[in-house]
Amino acid sequence: MFTFITDYFSQVGERLDWNGELVQCVVFPKLFGTAYTDLGFAAACKDPALSTTLFGALGNTLIAVFLGYGIAMVVGLVLAMGQRTKSKILTRIVREFVEFIRSTPLVVQIFFVFFVGPQFGITLSPWVAGMIAIGLHYAAYLSEVYRGALAAVPAGQAEACIALNLSARRSFFGIILPQAVPLALPGMGNYLIGIFKDTPMLMVIGVAEMMHVATAIGSEYWRYTEVMTIVGLIFLALSLPTAALLRVIEAFVRQKLGMTR
Amino acid sequence: MEDMSQYPLELNGDDVPMVRFMNVSKRYGDLTVLDALNLDIQQSEMVTVIGPSGSGKTTVLRMLMTLEKINEGVIYVDGKPLTHMEKNGVLVPASDSYIRSVKGDIGMCFQHFNLFPHMTALQNCIEAPIHVLKMNKKEAIERAEDMLEMVGLADKKDQHPIRLSGGQQQRVAIARALCMRPKVMLLDEVTSALDPEVIGEVTNVIKKLVAEHNLTMLMVTHQMGFARDISDRVCFFFDGKIEEQGTPTALFDNPQRERTQQFLSAVKSAD
Ligand SMILES: Nc1ncnc2c1ncn2[C@@H]1O[C@H](COP(=O)(O)OP(=O)(O)OP(=O)(O)O)[C@@H](O)[C@H]1O
Ligand SMILES: [Mg+2]
């Protein structure tokens, strides 16, 4: 009954081999194995991407998500706190920085960090450049989520902190921030999925994430439909449960904080 | 610029009041909320502030709690300036660290309780003693349990605020403030957000406080009966000034000023 699926995934494709001759090859059984490096394409291109499979690249994609999001969460908090200080100048500078990042495309930022850095003597590997770019980009967005969540904590909480003579540090980290966490989680979840879906942009500087490898495979066999379908399905298969998982986490955090009945 | 040399660096003598507002003015833009307020509150005195909405009652408490900056004048607490500090022999606006070193003498309870929702009643009460007074956890817990006992909530100590009724939350808030052993306690309409049937449990706690502790208290309330019962002195605020003040009997039974009479009869007919 489902043979059409297996048929589809075991189609014979054609590719030009490196000598320019048209050869036939089985496309998909090789997608998930190490076999496809045997084709010699990698050796010819010396592209690190091609030493990995699509699933191997998925690992890289996830690493990129966690590193990039980790950077974004921490830097985002710094950016949000920078806009809560008494210093008007600092607030202004951080504000402009956030606006600047939010009003330029991520791809451009990735290119910029990778290719413009060397002009000033800063040479970064694709991974480092990619993580800085995507981390800062999402830090700007997360800082807005944090800022909104912090502002949504009732003013009476800060006043109670003053009345109890708590230090500014303790008030923020002990009282205001914990209450902002459940408020920030939905927005944070959106951007977690967002960063996941934006990792393909890292291919422009040669980070071996899924899209990079998929494109390489596609060009290898001259067939893009199947491999892109699989990439799309992998993204879908991970995004959907993440959204559900985030709702569970939010409920859990609220309960842990004692903020549900 | 205000001439600061008219204000003493500190108050000395036999009858230094616990709190002194000296020529204190507060403005929001063009709106003068308090106009050259002078008010002394003696050690252990219970002073109640009444008056129409917008007359500046809350503002008085908030200035004393340093939640609002003042525009003119000086506030002294226990003889020491609160809003200002000495520099080269004159008073200058106080730094944040100076304010923190003085305002520990003051505690406040709010209309909407402002308990920390992510902490249990007990955690609410030990938070400041541990982090501000640097008490060890065991002592802080003992003190907090005593205070929760005093407000009749020993059995609710491990509940989060969301599971407590309004009256219970307000009593936790009172216990939390008392755990800091303030010399002056500020109560801003602490029963206004409560259902009528639980108002009594909060006013009873306050009565007990007045009877058993020698706290100095400044309270804003709309409950005239309660004010009459427990106050040493009642101040009637009108339009940013003290229109009239006196003992509860004098003020409630024999008000001298026309505005006081109007206010009291308006309140009475509303009851
Ligand atoms: N942050 C603010 N900005 C501008 N005006 C303010 C601010 N806070 C208070 N006011 C004004 O100051 C005046 C006094 O306010 P306050 O809260 O002290 O009145 P109140 O006597 O406590 O009134 P109520 O009985 O309604 O609580 C009011 O006219 C109010 O509108
Ligand atoms: Mg008020």
Coordinates of C-alpha atoms and ligand atoms in Angstrom, one line a residue, chain B residues 53-54 56-59 111 188-189 220 222, ligand 2:
Chain B
S53 CA -9.6 61.5 46.7
G54 CA -6.6 63.3 45.1
G56 CA -2.3 64.0 48.4
K57 CA -2.7 61.4 51.1
T58 CA -0.9 58.6 49.3
T59 CA 1.7 61.0 48.1
Q111 CA -3.6 48.8 49.1
D188 CA -2.0 53.1 52.6
E189 CA -5.6 52.1 52.5
V220 CA -4.4 56.5 55.3
H222 CA -11.4 55.7 54.3
Ligands
MG2 MG -4.4 57.2 47.8

